[in-house]
Coordinates of C-alpha atoms in Angstrom, one line a residue:
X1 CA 57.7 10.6 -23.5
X2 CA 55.8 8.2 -25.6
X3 CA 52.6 8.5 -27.4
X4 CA 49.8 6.5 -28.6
X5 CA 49.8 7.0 -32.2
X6 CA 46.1 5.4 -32.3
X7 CA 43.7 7.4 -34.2
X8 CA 40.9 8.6 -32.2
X9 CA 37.4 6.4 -33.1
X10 CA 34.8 9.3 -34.3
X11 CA 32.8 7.9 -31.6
X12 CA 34.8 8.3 -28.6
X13 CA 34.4 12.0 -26.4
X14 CA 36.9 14.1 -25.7
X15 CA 38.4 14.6 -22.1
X16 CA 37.3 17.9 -20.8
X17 CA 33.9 17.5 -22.6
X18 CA 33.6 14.0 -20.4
X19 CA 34.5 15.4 -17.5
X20 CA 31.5 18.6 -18.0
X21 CA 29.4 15.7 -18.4
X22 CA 30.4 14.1 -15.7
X23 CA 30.3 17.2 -13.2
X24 CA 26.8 18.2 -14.6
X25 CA 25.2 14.5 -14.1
X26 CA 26.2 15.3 -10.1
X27 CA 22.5 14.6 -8.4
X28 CA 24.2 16.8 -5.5
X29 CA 26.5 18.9 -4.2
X30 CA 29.8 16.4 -4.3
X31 CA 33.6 15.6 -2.7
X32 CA 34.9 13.7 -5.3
X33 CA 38.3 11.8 -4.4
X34 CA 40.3 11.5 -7.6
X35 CA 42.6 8.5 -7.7
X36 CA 45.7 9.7 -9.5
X37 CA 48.8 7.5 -10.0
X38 CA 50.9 10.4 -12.3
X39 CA 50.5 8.5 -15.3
X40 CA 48.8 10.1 -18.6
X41 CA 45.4 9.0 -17.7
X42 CA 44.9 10.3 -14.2
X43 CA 46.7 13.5 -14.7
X44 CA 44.2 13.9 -17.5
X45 CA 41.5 13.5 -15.2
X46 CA 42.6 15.6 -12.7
X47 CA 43.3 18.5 -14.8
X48 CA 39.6 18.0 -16.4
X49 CA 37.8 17.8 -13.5
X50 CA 39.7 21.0 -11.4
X51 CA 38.3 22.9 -15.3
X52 CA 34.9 21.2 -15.1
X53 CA 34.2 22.1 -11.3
X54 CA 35.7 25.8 -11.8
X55 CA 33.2 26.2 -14.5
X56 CA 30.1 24.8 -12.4
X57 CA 31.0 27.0 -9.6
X58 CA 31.9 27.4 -6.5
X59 CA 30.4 24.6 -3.8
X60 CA 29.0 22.5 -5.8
X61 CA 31.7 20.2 -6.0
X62 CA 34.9 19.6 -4.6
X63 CA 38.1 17.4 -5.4
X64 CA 40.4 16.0 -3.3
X65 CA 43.3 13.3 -4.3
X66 CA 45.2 10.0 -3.8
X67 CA 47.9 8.1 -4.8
X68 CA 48.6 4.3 -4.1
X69 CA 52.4 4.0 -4.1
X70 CA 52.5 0.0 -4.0
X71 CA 56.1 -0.4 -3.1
X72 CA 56.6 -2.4 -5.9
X73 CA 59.3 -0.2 -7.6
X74 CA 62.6 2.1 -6.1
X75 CA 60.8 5.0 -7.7
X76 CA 57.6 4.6 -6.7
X77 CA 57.9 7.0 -3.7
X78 CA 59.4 10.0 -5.7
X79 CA 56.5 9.5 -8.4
X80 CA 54.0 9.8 -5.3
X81 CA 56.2 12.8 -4.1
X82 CA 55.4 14.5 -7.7
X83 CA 51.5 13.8 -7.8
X84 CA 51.5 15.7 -4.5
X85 CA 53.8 18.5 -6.0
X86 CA 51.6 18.7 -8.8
X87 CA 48.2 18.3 -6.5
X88 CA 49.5 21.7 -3.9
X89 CA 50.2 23.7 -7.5
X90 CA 46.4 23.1 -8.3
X91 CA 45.8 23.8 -5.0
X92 CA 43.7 20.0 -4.5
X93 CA 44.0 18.2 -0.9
X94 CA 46.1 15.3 -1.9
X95 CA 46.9 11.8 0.3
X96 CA 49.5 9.3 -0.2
X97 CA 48.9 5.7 0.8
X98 CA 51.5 2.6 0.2
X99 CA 51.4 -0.6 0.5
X100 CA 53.6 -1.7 2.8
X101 CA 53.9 -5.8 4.2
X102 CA 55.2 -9.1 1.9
X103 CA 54.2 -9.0 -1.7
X104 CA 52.4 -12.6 -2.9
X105 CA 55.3 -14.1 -4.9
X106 CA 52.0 -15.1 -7.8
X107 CA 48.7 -13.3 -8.4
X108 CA 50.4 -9.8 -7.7
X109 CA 48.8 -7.5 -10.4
X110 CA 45.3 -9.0 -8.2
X111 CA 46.8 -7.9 -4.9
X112 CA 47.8 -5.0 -5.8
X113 CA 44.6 -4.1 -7.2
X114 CA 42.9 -5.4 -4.2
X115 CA 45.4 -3.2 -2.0
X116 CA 44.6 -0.4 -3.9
X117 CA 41.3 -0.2 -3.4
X118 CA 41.1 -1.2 -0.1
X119 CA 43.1 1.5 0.6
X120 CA 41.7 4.5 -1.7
X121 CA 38.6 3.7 0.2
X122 CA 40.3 4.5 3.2
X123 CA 41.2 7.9 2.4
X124 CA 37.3 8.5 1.2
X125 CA 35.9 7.4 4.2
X126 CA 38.4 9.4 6.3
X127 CA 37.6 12.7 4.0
X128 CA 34.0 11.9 3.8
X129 CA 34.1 11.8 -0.3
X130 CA 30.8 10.9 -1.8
X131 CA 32.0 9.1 -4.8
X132 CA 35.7 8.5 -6.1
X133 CA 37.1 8.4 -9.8
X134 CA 39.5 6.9 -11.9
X135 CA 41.4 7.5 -15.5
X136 CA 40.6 4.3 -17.0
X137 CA 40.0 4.7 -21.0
X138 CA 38.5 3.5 -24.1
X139 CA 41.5 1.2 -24.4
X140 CA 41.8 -0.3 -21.0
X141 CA 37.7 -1.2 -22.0
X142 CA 39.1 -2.8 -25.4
X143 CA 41.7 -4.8 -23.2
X144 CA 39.7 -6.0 -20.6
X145 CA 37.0 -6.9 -23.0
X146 CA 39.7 -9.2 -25.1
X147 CA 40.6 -10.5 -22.4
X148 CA 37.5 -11.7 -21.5
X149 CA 36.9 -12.8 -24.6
X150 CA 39.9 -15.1 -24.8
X151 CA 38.8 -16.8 -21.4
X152 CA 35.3 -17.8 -22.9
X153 CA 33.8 -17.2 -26.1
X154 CA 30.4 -18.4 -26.0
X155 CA 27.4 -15.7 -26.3
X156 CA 26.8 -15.8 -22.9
X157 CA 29.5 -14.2 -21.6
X158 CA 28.5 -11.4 -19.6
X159 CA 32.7 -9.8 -19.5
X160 CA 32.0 -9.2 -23.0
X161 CA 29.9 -6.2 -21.4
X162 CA 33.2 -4.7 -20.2
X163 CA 34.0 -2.5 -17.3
X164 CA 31.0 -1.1 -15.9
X165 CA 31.0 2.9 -15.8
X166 CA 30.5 2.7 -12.2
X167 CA 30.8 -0.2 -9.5
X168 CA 29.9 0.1 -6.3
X169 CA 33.3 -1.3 -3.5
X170 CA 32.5 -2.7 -0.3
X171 CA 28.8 -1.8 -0.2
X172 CA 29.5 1.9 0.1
X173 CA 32.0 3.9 -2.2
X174 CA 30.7 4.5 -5.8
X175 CA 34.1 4.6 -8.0
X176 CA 33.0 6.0 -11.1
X177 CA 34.8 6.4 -14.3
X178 CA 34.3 9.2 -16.4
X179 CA 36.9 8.4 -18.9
X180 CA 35.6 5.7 -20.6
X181 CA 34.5 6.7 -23.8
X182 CA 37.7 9.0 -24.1
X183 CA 40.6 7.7 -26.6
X184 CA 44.6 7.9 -24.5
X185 CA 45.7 10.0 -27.0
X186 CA 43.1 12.7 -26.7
X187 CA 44.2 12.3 -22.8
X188 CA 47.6 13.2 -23.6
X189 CA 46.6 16.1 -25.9
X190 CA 44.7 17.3 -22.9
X191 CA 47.2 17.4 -20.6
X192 CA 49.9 18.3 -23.0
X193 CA 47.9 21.2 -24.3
X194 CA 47.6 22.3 -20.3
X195 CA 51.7 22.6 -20.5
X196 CA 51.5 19.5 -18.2
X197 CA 53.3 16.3 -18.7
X198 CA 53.0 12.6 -16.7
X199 CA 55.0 10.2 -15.4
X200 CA 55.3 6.4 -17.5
X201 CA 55.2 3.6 -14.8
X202 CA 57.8 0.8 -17.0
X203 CA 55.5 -2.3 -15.6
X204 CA 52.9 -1.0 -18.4
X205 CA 55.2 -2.0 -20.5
X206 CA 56.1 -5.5 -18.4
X207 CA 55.4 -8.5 -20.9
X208 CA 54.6 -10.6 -17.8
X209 CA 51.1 -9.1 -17.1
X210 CA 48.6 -10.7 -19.1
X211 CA 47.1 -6.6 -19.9
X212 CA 50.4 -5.3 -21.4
X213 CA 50.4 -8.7 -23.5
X214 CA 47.2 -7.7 -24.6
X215 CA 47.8 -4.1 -25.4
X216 CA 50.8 -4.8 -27.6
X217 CA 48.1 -7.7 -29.5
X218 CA 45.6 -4.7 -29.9
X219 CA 48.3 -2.1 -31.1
X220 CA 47.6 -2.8 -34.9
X221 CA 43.9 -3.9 -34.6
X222 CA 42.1 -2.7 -32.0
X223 CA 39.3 -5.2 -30.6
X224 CA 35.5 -3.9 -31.6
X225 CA 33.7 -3.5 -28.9
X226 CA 29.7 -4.2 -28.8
X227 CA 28.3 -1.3 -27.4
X228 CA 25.0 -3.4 -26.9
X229 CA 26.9 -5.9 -24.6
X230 CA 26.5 -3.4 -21.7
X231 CA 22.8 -2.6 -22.2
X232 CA 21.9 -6.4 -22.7
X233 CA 23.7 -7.2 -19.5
X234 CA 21.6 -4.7 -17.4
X235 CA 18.5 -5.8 -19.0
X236 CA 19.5 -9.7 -18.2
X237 CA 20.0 -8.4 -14.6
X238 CA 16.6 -7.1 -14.3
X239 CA 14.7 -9.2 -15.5
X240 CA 16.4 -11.8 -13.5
X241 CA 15.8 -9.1 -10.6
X242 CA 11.8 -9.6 -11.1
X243 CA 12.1 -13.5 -11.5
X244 CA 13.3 -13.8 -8.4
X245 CA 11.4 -11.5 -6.6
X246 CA 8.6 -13.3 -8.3
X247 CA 9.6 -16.9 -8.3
X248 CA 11.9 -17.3 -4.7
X249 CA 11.7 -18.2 -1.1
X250 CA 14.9 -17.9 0.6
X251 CA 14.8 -18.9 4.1
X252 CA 17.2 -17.9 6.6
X253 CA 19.6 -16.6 4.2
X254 CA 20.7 -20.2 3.7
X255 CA 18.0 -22.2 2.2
X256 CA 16.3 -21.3 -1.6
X257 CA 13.1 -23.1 -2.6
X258 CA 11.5 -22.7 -6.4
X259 CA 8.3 -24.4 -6.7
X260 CA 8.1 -27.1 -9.5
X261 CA 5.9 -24.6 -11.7
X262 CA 8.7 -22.1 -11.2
X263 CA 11.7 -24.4 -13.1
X264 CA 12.2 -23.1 -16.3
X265 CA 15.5 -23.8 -17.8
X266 CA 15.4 -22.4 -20.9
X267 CA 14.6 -18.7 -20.2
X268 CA 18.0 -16.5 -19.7
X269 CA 16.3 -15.2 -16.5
X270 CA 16.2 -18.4 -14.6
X271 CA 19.4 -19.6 -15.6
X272 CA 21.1 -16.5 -14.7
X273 CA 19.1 -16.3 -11.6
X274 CA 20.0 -19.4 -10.5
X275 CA 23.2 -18.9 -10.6
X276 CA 23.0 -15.9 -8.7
X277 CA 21.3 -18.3 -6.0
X278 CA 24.1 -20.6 -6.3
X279 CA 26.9 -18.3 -5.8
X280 CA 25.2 -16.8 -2.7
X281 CA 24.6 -19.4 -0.8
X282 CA 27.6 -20.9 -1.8
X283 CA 29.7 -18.2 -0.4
X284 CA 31.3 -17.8 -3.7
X285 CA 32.5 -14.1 -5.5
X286 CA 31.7 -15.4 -9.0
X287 CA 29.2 -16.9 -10.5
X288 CA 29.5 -20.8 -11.6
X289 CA 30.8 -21.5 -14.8
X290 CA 28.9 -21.8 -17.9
X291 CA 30.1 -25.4 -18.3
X292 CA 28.9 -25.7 -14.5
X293 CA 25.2 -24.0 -15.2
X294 CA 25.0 -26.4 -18.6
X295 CA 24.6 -29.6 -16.7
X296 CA 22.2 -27.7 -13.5
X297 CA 20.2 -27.1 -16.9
X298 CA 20.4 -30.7 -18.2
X299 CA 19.6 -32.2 -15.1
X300 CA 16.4 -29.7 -14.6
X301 CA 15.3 -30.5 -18.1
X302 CA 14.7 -33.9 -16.8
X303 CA 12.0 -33.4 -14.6
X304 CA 13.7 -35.9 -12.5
X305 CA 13.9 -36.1 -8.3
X306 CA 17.5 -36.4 -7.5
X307 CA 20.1 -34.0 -6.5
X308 CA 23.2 -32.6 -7.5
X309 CA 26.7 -30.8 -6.2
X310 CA 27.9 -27.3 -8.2
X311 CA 30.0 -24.4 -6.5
X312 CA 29.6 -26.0 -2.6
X313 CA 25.5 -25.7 -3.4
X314 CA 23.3 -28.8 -2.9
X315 CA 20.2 -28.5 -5.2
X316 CA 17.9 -31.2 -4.3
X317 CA 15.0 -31.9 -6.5
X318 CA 11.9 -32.8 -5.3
X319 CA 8.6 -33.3 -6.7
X320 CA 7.5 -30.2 -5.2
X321 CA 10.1 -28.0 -6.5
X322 CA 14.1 -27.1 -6.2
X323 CA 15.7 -26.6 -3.1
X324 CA 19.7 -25.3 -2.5
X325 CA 21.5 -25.3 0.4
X326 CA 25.3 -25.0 1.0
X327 CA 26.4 -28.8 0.9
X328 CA 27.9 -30.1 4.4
X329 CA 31.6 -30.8 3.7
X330 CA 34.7 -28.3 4.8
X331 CA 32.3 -26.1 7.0
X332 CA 34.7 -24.1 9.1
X333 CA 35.3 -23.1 12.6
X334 CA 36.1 -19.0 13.4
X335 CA 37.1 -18.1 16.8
X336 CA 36.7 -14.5 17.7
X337 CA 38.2 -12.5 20.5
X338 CA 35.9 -10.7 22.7
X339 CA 34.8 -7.1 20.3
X340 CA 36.3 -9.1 17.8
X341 CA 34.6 -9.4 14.0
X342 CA 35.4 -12.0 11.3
X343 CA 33.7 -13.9 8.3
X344 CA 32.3 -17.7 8.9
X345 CA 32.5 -19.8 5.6
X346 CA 32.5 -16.8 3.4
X347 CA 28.4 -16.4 3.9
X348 CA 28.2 -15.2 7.1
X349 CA 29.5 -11.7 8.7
X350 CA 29.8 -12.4 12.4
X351 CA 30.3 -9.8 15.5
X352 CA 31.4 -10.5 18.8
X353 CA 29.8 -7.8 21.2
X354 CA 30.7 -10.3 24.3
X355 CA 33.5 -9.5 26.8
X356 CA 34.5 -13.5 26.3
X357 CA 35.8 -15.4 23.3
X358 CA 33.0 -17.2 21.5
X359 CA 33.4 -19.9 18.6
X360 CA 31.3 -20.0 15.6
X361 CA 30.7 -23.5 14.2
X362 CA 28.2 -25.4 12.1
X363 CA 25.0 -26.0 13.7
X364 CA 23.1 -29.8 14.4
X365 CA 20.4 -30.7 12.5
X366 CA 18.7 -31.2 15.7
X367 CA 15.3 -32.8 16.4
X368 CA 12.3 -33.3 13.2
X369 CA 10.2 -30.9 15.2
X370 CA 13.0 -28.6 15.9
X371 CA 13.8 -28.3 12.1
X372 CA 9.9 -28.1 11.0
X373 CA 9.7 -25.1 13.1
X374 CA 12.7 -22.9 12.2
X375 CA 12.0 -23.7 8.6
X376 CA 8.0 -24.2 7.8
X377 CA 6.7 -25.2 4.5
X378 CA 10.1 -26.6 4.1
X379 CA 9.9 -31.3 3.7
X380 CA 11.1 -31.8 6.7
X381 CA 14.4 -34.0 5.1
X382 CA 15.2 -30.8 3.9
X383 CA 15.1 -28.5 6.8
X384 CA 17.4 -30.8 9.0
X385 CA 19.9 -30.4 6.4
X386 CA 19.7 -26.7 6.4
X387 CA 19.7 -26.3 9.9
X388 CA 22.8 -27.9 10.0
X389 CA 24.8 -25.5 7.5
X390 CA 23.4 -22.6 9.8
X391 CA 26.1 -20.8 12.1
X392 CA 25.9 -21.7 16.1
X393 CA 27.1 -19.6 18.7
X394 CA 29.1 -21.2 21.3
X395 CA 30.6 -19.7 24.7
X396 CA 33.9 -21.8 25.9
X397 CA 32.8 -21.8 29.6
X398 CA 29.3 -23.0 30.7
X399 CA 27.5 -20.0 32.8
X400 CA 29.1 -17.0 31.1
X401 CA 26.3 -14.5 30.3
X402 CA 23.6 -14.4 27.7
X403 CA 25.1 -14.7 24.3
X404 CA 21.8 -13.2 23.3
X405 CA 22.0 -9.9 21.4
X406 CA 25.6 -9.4 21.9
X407 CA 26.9 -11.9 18.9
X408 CA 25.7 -10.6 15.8
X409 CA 25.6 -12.5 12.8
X410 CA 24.2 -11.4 9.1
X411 CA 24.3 -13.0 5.6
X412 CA 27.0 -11.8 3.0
X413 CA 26.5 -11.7 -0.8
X414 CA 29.8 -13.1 -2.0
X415 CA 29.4 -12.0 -5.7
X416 CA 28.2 -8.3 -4.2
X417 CA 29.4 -7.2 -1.1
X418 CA 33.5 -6.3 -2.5
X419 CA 32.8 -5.1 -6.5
X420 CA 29.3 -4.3 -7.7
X421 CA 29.1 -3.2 -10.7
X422 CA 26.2 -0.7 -12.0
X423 CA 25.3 -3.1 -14.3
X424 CA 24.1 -6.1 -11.8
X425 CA 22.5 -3.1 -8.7
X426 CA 18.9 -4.4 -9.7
X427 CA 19.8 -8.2 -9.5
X428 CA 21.8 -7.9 -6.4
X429 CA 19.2 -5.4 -4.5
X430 CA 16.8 -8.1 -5.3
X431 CA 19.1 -10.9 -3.7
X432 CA 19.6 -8.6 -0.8
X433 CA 15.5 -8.9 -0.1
X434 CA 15.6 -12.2 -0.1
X435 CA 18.5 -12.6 2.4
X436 CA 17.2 -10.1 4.7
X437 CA 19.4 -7.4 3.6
X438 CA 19.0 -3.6 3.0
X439 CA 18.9 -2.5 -0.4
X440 CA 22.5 -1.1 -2.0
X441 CA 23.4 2.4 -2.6
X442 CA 22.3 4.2 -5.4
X443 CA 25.0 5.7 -7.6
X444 CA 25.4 9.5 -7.2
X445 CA 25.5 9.8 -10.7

């Protein structure tokens, strides 16, 4: 069984003293789902957090477990056989979930993490588990981070922060990871020193992934991390959390207005608000690159009308202020059987409460006055085009009943709604007022 030989940083914590930490931080009594794979990391968890909630007593929290087997490997089915060997001699309820269907032929170690949570959060939701956890460690932080790196460079990138130590997954399961400060060799102390061993998945060593590529580069000198990057990021996010709240209309959950007073290109919060903006209404999950937000900025600094394309997002400059709207090309056409739900143009979640088929499409602009009064305040140039970006509800057959109440539709938040990290909660519970949305989840811990 091989070992990372690394020596452990004097900073870093050990594993069962993280996981007391963890368990004492609890606001509440807690299920806690822990996803474990087998592998060195997980195991380590486990085993911490079964000592961690024996030691805090008896109903104040409770573990239950899952492995993903992905199908990817013959002997994927037997490790998932083990866990659950390993899970009944610790006496821990323990699930298995694969992924079963075609494999992408490109972009798998994506899918697979997308299948993987998608299905972890499954099992929580059938369980009722409040939060869930996973193993990942000081050095997957000092891979991801180098990875990041190597993508873009420049001070403002916010991945230099690193994986957040929580991140909230499809607007309702907090997975938490406790094992972040915590060195892999320390893990496999742990679990070794618990006469336990753990089972080496061989894609970790698979040159073809861009992480096991970086892992071997790190092996001899490990990456430094800034342990400022994560607390400047959260401060960026909410102070760009009471700009907006400060500075922005958003009409509609479509339309964004900034007065002219408001434009201020050269303060980090407006510049990483405005992206925010952007990406929303553009339907997009990240935010517009920095090469993207350089020339919004340059064209701000101007003070010039005119108007300008970035991530699907019109902004139109006017001399009373910004405006951005989704621009009108590619809008889309989603057909939904009766009790059917879908996603229209990646902005809008849409419900179909009718007994009929209905079609979603791009609405008209419509009449002047029409426009002026859905969207008041608004030049009225500028509210035809947003009415036409808006959503319509159509029935296929004249005379079929009201369509009224029974067709719900209501915004999404693109960079928010699938993986929200701790880091950005403020700046996305302050998008979600503006769209007309509820406020996120807290972390339980």
């Amino acid at each position: 069984m091989p070992v990372d030989a690394r020596i452990l940083n004097e900073k870093t914590v050990a594993p069962l003293a993280a996981a007391r930490s963890f368990v004492e931080n609890l606001r509440k009594p807690t299920h806690i789902l822990v996803a474990i794979s087998g592998g060195s990391d997980s195991t380590g968890l486990l085993l911490a957090l079964q000592e961690a909630t024996a030691e805090a007593g008896r109903g104040r929290v409770q573990l239950s477990a899952v492995t993903v087997d992905h199908g990817l490997r013959v002997e994927s089915a037997d490790e998932a056989r083990k866990v659950s060997l390993l899970c009944a001699e610790l006496g821990i309820p323990h699930a298995v979930r694969r992924w079963d269907g075609v494999k992408p032929a490109s972009g798998i170690s994506e899918a697979s993490r997308l299948a993987r949570y998608r299905l972890i959060a499954e099992v929580a939701r059938d369980i009722g588990a409040d939060l869930v956890v996973t193993g990942h460690t000081l050095g997957d932080q000092r891979e991801t981070v180098a990875m990041r790196a190597a993508r873009s460079g420049g001070d403002d990138n916010l991945g230099l922060s690193g994986m957040a130590d929580a991140v909230l997954y499809d607007g309702r399961h907090w997975i938490v990871r406790p094992f972040l400060s915590c060195e892999r060799q320390a893990i496999r102390d742990f679990v070794l020193s618990r006469s336990r061993g753990w089972l080496d998945d061989p894609s970790n060593e698979n040159a073809r992934y861009e992480r096991v590529r970086v892992r071997h580069s790190l092996s001899g000198s490990p990456v430094q991390l800034d342990v400022e990057a994560a607390a400047k990021r959260q401060a960026l996010s909410e102070k760009t959390a009471v700009f907006l709240r400060q500075h922005v209309e958003v009409f509609h959950a479509a339309l964004a207005r900034l007065s002219g007073d408001e434009l201020m290109p050269d303060l980090p919060e407006f510049r990483h608000g405005l992206a925010a903006l952007i990406a929303n209404l553009g339907g997009r999950a990240y935010f517009p690159a920095a090469s993207s937000m350089e020339r919004v900025l340059l064209f701000l600094k101007t003070g010039e009308t005119g108007r300008m394309t970035v991530g699907r997002v019109l902004l139109d400059r006017r001399r009373d202020g910004l405006y951005l709207f989704r621009e009108h090309r590619n809008l889309p056409e989603l057909d939904l059987e009766d009790g059917a739900q879908g996603l229209w143009d990646d902005r809008f979640f849409v419900k179909n409460g009718t007994a009929f088929p209905v079609s979603i499409a791009a609405g008209m602009a419509g009449e002047a006055s029409d426009a002026a009064a859905f969207f008041p305040s608004v030049p009225v140039g500028v509210a035809k085009q947003a009415m036409a970006i808006l959503p319509q509800i159509t029935a296929p057959a004249a005379g079929q009943a009201s369509l009224e109440g029974a067709v719900t539709i209501g915004p999404r938040l693109a960079p928010f709604d699938l993986f929200l990290p701790r880091f950005d909660l403020e700046l996305a519970n302050a998008v979600a007022g503006l769209f007309g949305r509820g406020a996120y989840p807290q972390p339980p811990v």
